């Protein structure tokens, strides 16, 4: 654990999170500034700054949980695709984003942007009560998957 790492603190239960899954190696929780409802972060409990630092077995474990959660999100949100990607640009702790894709632009790419210069803004923070309800539904579905 790294003392000043936000995701290390959530994984160690030192900070609150809307937890969907946890085991001895990984934790999955809802993003508080989701792109779409159900936007989930999957993080290793141990601190790795970059995706390519993850031991292959740990990366496989994250991917496997991502596949299970993707099946749940497809059922729950009625989508055909669920995005799964590692970014690491906001929090320097290897983490996967998982989110139901309602539109191809839910994961932004220059391919979809016509303007030369664009301005990005943070997505709004979702109230804890809404996140708690979303987490409850996803946990129930995951338990039955």
JSON list of C-alpha atoms in Angstrom, two decimals:
[
{"chain": "A", "resi": 1, "resn": "UNK", "atom": "CA", "xyz": [0.00, 0.00, 0.00]},
{"chain": "A", "resi": 2, "resn": "UNK", "atom": "CA", "xyz": [1.18, 3.49, -0.81]},
{"chain": "A", "resi": 3, "resn": "UNK", "atom": "CA", "xyz": [0.21, 5.96, 1.95]},
{"chain": "A", "resi": 4, "resn": "UNK", "atom": "CA", "xyz": [-1.04, 8.77, -0.28]},
{"chain": "A", "resi": 5, "resn": "UNK", "atom": "CA", "xyz": [-2.78, 6.60, -2.93]},
{"chain": "A", "resi": 6, "resn": "UNK", "atom": "CA", "xyz": [-6.56, 7.04, -3.14]},
{"chain": "A", "resi": 7, "resn": "UNK", "atom": "CA", "xyz": [-7.16, 3.53, -4.53]},
{"chain": "A", "resi": 8, "resn": "UNK", "atom": "CA", "xyz": [-4.87, 1.90, -1.94]},
{"chain": "A", "resi": 9, "resn": "UNK", "atom": "CA", "xyz": [-6.97, 3.57, 0.75]},
{"chain": "A", "resi": 10, "resn": "UNK", "atom": "CA", "xyz": [-10.26, 2.37, -0.78]},
{"chain": "A", "resi": 11, "resn": "UNK", "atom": "CA", "xyz": [-8.85, -1.17, -1.17]},
{"chain": "A", "resi": 12, "resn": "UNK", "atom": "CA", "xyz": [-7.79, -1.12, 2.50]},
{"chain": "A", "resi": 13, "resn": "UNK", "atom": "CA", "xyz": [-11.22, 0.21, 3.60]},
{"chain": "A", "resi": 14, "resn": "UNK", "atom": "CA", "xyz": [-9.59, 3.39, 4.90]},
{"chain": "A", "resi": 15, "resn": "UNK", "atom": "CA", "xyz": [-11.83, 5.41, 2.58]},
{"chain": "A", "resi": 16, "resn": "UNK", "atom": "CA", "xyz": [-15.42, 4.55, 1.73]},
{"chain": "A", "resi": 17, "resn": "UNK", "atom": "CA", "xyz": [-16.35, 3.01, -1.59]},
{"chain": "A", "resi": 18, "resn": "UNK", "atom": "CA", "xyz": [-19.43, 1.41, -3.10]},
{"chain": "A", "resi": 19, "resn": "UNK", "atom": "CA", "xyz": [-17.90, -2.06, -3.27]},
{"chain": "A", "resi": 20, "resn": "UNK", "atom": "CA", "xyz": [-19.22, -4.58, -5.81]},
{"chain": "A", "resi": 21, "resn": "UNK", "atom": "CA", "xyz": [-16.63, -7.30, -5.24]},
{"chain": "A", "resi": 22, "resn": "UNK", "atom": "CA", "xyz": [-13.59, -7.85, -3.07]},
{"chain": "A", "resi": 23, "resn": "UNK", "atom": "CA", "xyz": [-11.24, -10.70, -2.45]},
{"chain": "A", "resi": 24, "resn": "UNK", "atom": "CA", "xyz": [-7.67, -11.02, -1.21]},
{"chain": "A", "resi": 25, "resn": "UNK", "atom": "CA", "xyz": [-6.18, -9.61, -4.43]},
{"chain": "A", "resi": 26, "resn": "UNK", "atom": "CA", "xyz": [-8.66, -7.19, -6.05]},
{"chain": "A", "resi": 27, "resn": "UNK", "atom": "CA", "xyz": [-11.50, -4.78, -5.27]},
{"chain": "A", "resi": 28, "resn": "UNK", "atom": "CA", "xyz": [-14.23, -3.52, -7.61]},
{"chain": "A", "resi": 29, "resn": "UNK", "atom": "CA", "xyz": [-16.15, -0.36, -6.74]},
{"chain": "A", "resi": 30, "resn": "UNK", "atom": "CA", "xyz": [-18.32, 2.24, -8.44]},
{"chain": "A", "resi": 31, "resn": "UNK", "atom": "CA", "xyz": [-16.73, 5.35, -9.90]},
{"chain": "A", "resi": 32, "resn": "UNK", "atom": "CA", "xyz": [-18.06, 8.42, -8.05]},
{"chain": "A", "resi": 33, "resn": "UNK", "atom": "CA", "xyz": [-17.89, 10.46, -11.27]},
{"chain": "A", "resi": 34, "resn": "UNK", "atom": "CA", "xyz": [-19.27, 7.88, -13.69]},
{"chain": "A", "resi": 35, "resn": "UNK", "atom": "CA", "xyz": [-19.41, 8.22, -17.45]},
{"chain": "A", "resi": 36, "resn": "UNK", "atom": "CA", "xyz": [-22.54, 6.03, -17.27]},
{"chain": "A", "resi": 37, "resn": "UNK", "atom": "CA", "xyz": [-24.44, 4.39, -14.43]},
{"chain": "A", "resi": 38, "resn": "UNK", "atom": "CA", "xyz": [-22.58, 1.25, -13.42]},
{"chain": "A", "resi": 39, "resn": "UNK", "atom": "CA", "xyz": [-19.12, 2.66, -14.28]},
{"chain": "A", "resi": 40, "resn": "UNK", "atom": "CA", "xyz": [-16.85, 0.45, -12.20]},
{"chain": "A", "resi": 41, "resn": "UNK", "atom": "CA", "xyz": [-13.18, 0.52, -11.23]},
{"chain": "A", "resi": 42, "resn": "UNK", "atom": "CA", "xyz": [-11.35, -2.77, -10.67]},
{"chain": "A", "resi": 43, "resn": "UNK", "atom": "CA", "xyz": [-8.11, -2.32, -8.74]},
{"chain": "A", "resi": 44, "resn": "UNK", "atom": "CA", "xyz": [-5.47, -4.60, -7.27]},
{"chain": "A", "resi": 45, "resn": "UNK", "atom": "CA", "xyz": [-5.11, -4.33, -3.49]},
{"chain": "A", "resi": 46, "resn": "UNK", "atom": "CA", "xyz": [-1.34, -4.10, -3.89]},
{"chain": "A", "resi": 47, "resn": "UNK", "atom": "CA", "xyz": [-0.04, -0.87, -5.37]},
{"chain": "A", "resi": 48, "resn": "UNK", "atom": "CA", "xyz": [1.16, -0.99, -8.97]},
{"chain": "A", "resi": 49, "resn": "UNK", "atom": "CA", "xyz": [1.55, 2.38, -10.66]},
{"chain": "A", "resi": 50, "resn": "UNK", "atom": "CA", "xyz": [1.09, 1.06, -14.19]},
{"chain": "A", "resi": 51, "resn": "UNK", "atom": "CA", "xyz": [-0.92, -1.65, -15.91]},
{"chain": "A", "resi": 52, "resn": "UNK", "atom": "CA", "xyz": [2.22, -3.16, -17.41]},
{"chain": "A", "resi": 53, "resn": "UNK", "atom": "CA", "xyz": [3.66, -3.59, -13.89]},
{"chain": "A", "resi": 54, "resn": "UNK", "atom": "CA", "xyz": [0.92, -6.07, -12.94]},
{"chain": "A", "resi": 55, "resn": "UNK", "atom": "CA", "xyz": [1.96, -9.71, -12.62]},
{"chain": "A", "resi": 56, "resn": "UNK", "atom": "CA", "xyz": [0.20, -11.68, -15.40]},
{"chain": "A", "resi": 57, "resn": "UNK", "atom": "CA", "xyz": [-1.87, -13.71, -12.92]},
{"chain": "A", "resi": 58, "resn": "UNK", "atom": "CA", "xyz": [-3.19, -10.54, -11.29]},
{"chain": "A", "resi": 59, "resn": "UNK", "atom": "CA", "xyz": [-4.00, -8.94, -14.65]},
{"chain": "A", "resi": 60, "resn": "UNK", "atom": "CA", "xyz": [-5.87, -12.13, -15.61]},
{"chain": "A", "resi": 61, "resn": "UNK", "atom": "CA", "xyz": [-7.83, -12.00, -12.36]},
{"chain": "A", "resi": 62, "resn": "UNK", "atom": "CA", "xyz": [-8.89, -8.40, -13.07]},
{"chain": "A", "resi": 63, "resn": "UNK", "atom": "CA", "xyz": [-9.90, -9.37, -16.62]},
{"chain": "A", "resi": 64, "resn": "UNK", "atom": "CA", "xyz": [-11.91, -12.36, -15.39]},
{"chain": "A", "resi": 65, "resn": "UNK", "atom": "CA", "xyz": [-13.88, -10.22, -12.94]},
{"chain": "A", "resi": 66, "resn": "UNK", "atom": "CA", "xyz": [-14.37, -7.68, -15.73]},
{"chain": "A", "resi": 67, "resn": "UNK", "atom": "CA", "xyz": [-15.93, -10.39, -17.89]},
{"chain": "A", "resi": 68, "resn": "UNK", "atom": "CA", "xyz": [-18.30, -11.43, -15.08]},
{"chain": "A", "resi": 69, "resn": "UNK", "atom": "CA", "xyz": [-19.30, -7.82, -14.39]},
{"chain": "A", "resi": 70, "resn": "UNK", "atom": "CA", "xyz": [-19.74, -7.16, -18.13]},
{"chain": "A", "resi": 71, "resn": "UNK", "atom": "CA", "xyz": [-22.32, -9.96, -18.34]},
{"chain": "A", "resi": 72, "resn": "UNK", "atom": "CA", "xyz": [-24.16, -8.42, -15.38]},
{"chain": "A", "resi": 73, "resn": "UNK", "atom": "CA", "xyz": [-24.07, -4.93, -16.91]},
{"chain": "A", "resi": 74, "resn": "UNK", "atom": "CA", "xyz": [-25.37, -6.20, -20.26]},
{"chain": "A", "resi": 75, "resn": "UNK", "atom": "CA", "xyz": [-28.37, -7.77, -18.53]},
{"chain": "A", "resi": 76, "resn": "UNK", "atom": "CA", "xyz": [-28.99, -4.91, -16.12]},
{"chain": "A", "resi": 77, "resn": "UNK", "atom": "CA", "xyz": [-28.57, -2.02, -18.56]},
{"chain": "A", "resi": 78, "resn": "UNK", "atom": "CA", "xyz": [-29.73, -3.66, -21.80]},
{"chain": "A", "resi": 79, "resn": "UNK", "atom": "CA", "xyz": [-26.54, -2.84, -23.71]},
{"chain": "A", "resi": 80, "resn": "UNK", "atom": "CA", "xyz": [-24.73, -4.92, -26.33]},
{"chain": "A", "resi": 81, "resn": "UNK", "atom": "CA", "xyz": [-21.23, -3.78, -25.35]},
{"chain": "A", "resi": 82, "resn": "UNK", "atom": "CA", "xyz": [-19.38, -3.07, -22.15]},
{"chain": "A", "resi": 83, "resn": "UNK", "atom": "CA", "xyz": [-16.10, -1.16, -22.31]},
{"chain": "A", "resi": 84, "resn": "UNK", "atom": "CA", "xyz": [-13.08, -2.48, -20.43]},
{"chain": "A", "resi": 85, "resn": "UNK", "atom": "CA", "xyz": [-9.88, -0.47, -20.41]},
{"chain": "A", "resi": 86, "resn": "UNK", "atom": "CA", "xyz": [-6.90, 0.47, -18.31]},
{"chain": "A", "resi": 87, "resn": "UNK", "atom": "CA", "xyz": [-6.09, 4.17, -18.31]},
{"chain": "A", "resi": 88, "resn": "UNK", "atom": "CA", "xyz": [-4.24, 5.25, -15.17]},
{"chain": "A", "resi": 89, "resn": "UNK", "atom": "CA", "xyz": [-4.32, 8.93, -16.04]},
{"chain": "A", "resi": 90, "resn": "UNK", "atom": "CA", "xyz": [-6.28, 10.22, -13.01]},
{"chain": "A", "resi": 91, "resn": "UNK", "atom": "CA", "xyz": [-5.05, 7.99, -10.18]},
{"chain": "A", "resi": 92, "resn": "UNK", "atom": "CA", "xyz": [-1.51, 6.55, -10.34]},
{"chain": "A", "resi": 93, "resn": "UNK", "atom": "CA", "xyz": [-2.62, 3.05, -9.35]},
{"chain": "A", "resi": 94, "resn": "UNK", "atom": "CA", "xyz": [-3.24, 0.43, -12.04]},
{"chain": "A", "resi": 95, "resn": "UNK", "atom": "CA", "xyz": [-6.99, 0.13, -12.51]},
{"chain": "A", "resi": 96, "resn": "UNK", "atom": "CA", "xyz": [-9.50, -1.05, -15.06]},
{"chain": "A", "resi": 97, "resn": "UNK", "atom": "CA", "xyz": [-12.60, 0.89, -16.04]},
{"chain": "A", "resi": 98, "resn": "UNK", "atom": "CA", "xyz": [-15.70, -1.10, -16.88]},
{"chain": "A", "resi": 99, "resn": "UNK", "atom": "CA", "xyz": [-18.81, 0.65, -18.16]},
{"chain": "A", "resi": 100, "resn": "UNK", "atom": "CA", "xyz": [-21.94, -0.16, -20.12]},
{"chain": "A", "resi": 101, "resn": "UNK", "atom": "CA", "xyz": [-21.74, 1.47, -23.56]},
{"chain": "A", "resi": 102, "resn": "UNK", "atom": "CA", "xyz": [-24.91, 3.20, -24.63]},
{"chain": "A", "resi": 103, "resn": "UNK", "atom": "CA", "xyz": [-23.09, 5.10, -27.41]},
{"chain": "A", "resi": 104, "resn": "UNK", "atom": "CA", "xyz": [-19.75, 4.65, -29.19]},
{"chain": "A", "resi": 105, "resn": "UNK", "atom": "CA", "xyz": [-18.65, 8.00, -27.76]},
{"chain": "A", "resi": 106, "resn": "UNK", "atom": "CA", "xyz": [-18.97, 6.82, -24.14]},
{"chain": "A", "resi": 107, "resn": "UNK", "atom": "CA", "xyz": [-15.25, 6.09, -24.45]},
{"chain": "A", "resi": 108, "resn": "UNK", "atom": "CA", "xyz": [-13.92, 9.19, -26.17]},
{"chain": "A", "resi": 109, "resn": "UNK", "atom": "CA", "xyz": [-11.55, 9.02, -29.09]},
{"chain": "A", "resi": 110, "resn": "UNK", "atom": "CA", "xyz": [-10.24, 11.67, -31.46]},
{"chain": "A", "resi": 111, "resn": "UNK", "atom": "CA", "xyz": [-12.06, 9.65, -34.09]},
{"chain": "A", "resi": 112, "resn": "UNK", "atom": "CA", "xyz": [-15.38, 11.08, -32.84]},
{"chain": "A", "resi": 113, "resn": "UNK", "atom": "CA", "xyz": [-14.25, 14.68, -32.36]},
{"chain": "A", "resi": 114, "resn": "UNK", "atom": "CA", "xyz": [-14.53, 17.19, -35.19]},
{"chain": "A", "resi": 115, "resn": "UNK", "atom": "CA", "xyz": [-13.10, 20.25, -33.44]},
{"chain": "A", "resi": 116, "resn": "UNK", "atom": "CA", "xyz": [-9.37, 20.89, -33.44]},
{"chain": "A", "resi": 117, "resn": "UNK", "atom": "CA", "xyz": [-9.39, 22.16, -29.85]},
{"chain": "A", "resi": 118, "resn": "UNK", "atom": "CA", "xyz": [-11.73, 20.68, -27.32]},
{"chain": "A", "resi": 119, "resn": "UNK", "atom": "CA", "xyz": [-12.43, 21.26, -23.65]},
{"chain": "A", "resi": 120, "resn": "UNK", "atom": "CA", "xyz": [-13.01, 18.37, -21.29]},
{"chain": "A", "resi": 121, "resn": "UNK", "atom": "CA", "xyz": [-14.75, 18.66, -17.95]},
{"chain": "A", "resi": 122, "resn": "UNK", "atom": "CA", "xyz": [-15.14, 16.23, -15.11]},
{"chain": "A", "resi": 123, "resn": "UNK", "atom": "CA", "xyz": [-18.37, 14.29, -14.98]},
{"chain": "A", "resi": 124, "resn": "UNK", "atom": "CA", "xyz": [-20.57, 15.25, -12.03]},
{"chain": "A", "resi": 125, "resn": "UNK", "atom": "CA", "xyz": [-20.26, 13.41, -8.73]},
{"chain": "A", "resi": 126, "resn": "UNK", "atom": "CA", "xyz": [-23.20, 11.09, -8.13]},
{"chain": "A", "resi": 127, "resn": "UNK", "atom": "CA", "xyz": [-24.89, 11.24, -4.71]},
{"chain": "A", "resi": 128, "resn": "UNK", "atom": "CA", "xyz": [-23.97, 8.41, -2.34]},
{"chain": "A", "resi": 129, "resn": "UNK", "atom": "CA", "xyz": [-27.58, 7.22, -2.08]},
{"chain": "A", "resi": 130, "resn": "UNK", "atom": "CA", "xyz": [-27.74, 6.72, -5.85]},
{"chain": "A", "resi": 131, "resn": "UNK", "atom": "CA", "xyz": [-24.37, 4.93, -5.87]},
{"chain": "A", "resi": 132, "resn": "UNK", "atom": "CA", "xyz": [-25.50, 2.71, -2.98]},
{"chain": "A", "resi": 133, "resn": "UNK", "atom": "CA", "xyz": [-28.62, 1.63, -4.91]},
{"chain": "A", "resi": 134, "resn": "UNK", "atom": "CA", "xyz": [-26.60, 0.99, -8.08]},
{"chain": "A", "resi": 135, "resn": "UNK", "atom": "CA", "xyz": [-24.02, -1.01, -6.11]},
{"chain": "A", "resi": 136, "resn": "UNK", "atom": "CA", "xyz": [-26.76, -3.06, -4.46]},
{"chain": "A", "resi": 137, "resn": "UNK", "atom": "CA", "xyz": [-28.33, -3.99, -7.82]},
{"chain": "A", "resi": 138, "resn": "UNK", "atom": "CA", "xyz": [-24.96, -4.90, -9.35]},
{"chain": "A", "resi": 139, "resn": "UNK", "atom": "CA", "xyz": [-23.93, -7.00, -6.31]},
{"chain": "A", "resi": 140, "resn": "UNK", "atom": "CA", "xyz": [-27.22, -8.92, -6.41]},
{"chain": "A", "resi": 141, "resn": "UNK", "atom": "CA", "xyz": [-26.78, -9.64, -10.11]},
{"chain": "A", "resi": 142, "resn": "UNK", "atom": "CA", "xyz": [-23.11, -10.57, -9.69]},
{"chain": "A", "resi": 143, "resn": "UNK", "atom": "CA", "xyz": [-23.97, -13.01, -6.91]},
{"chain": "A", "resi": 144, "resn": "UNK", "atom": "CA", "xyz": [-26.40, -14.75, -9.26]},
{"chain": "A", "resi": 145, "resn": "UNK", "atom": "CA", "xyz": [-24.01, -14.79, -12.24]}
]
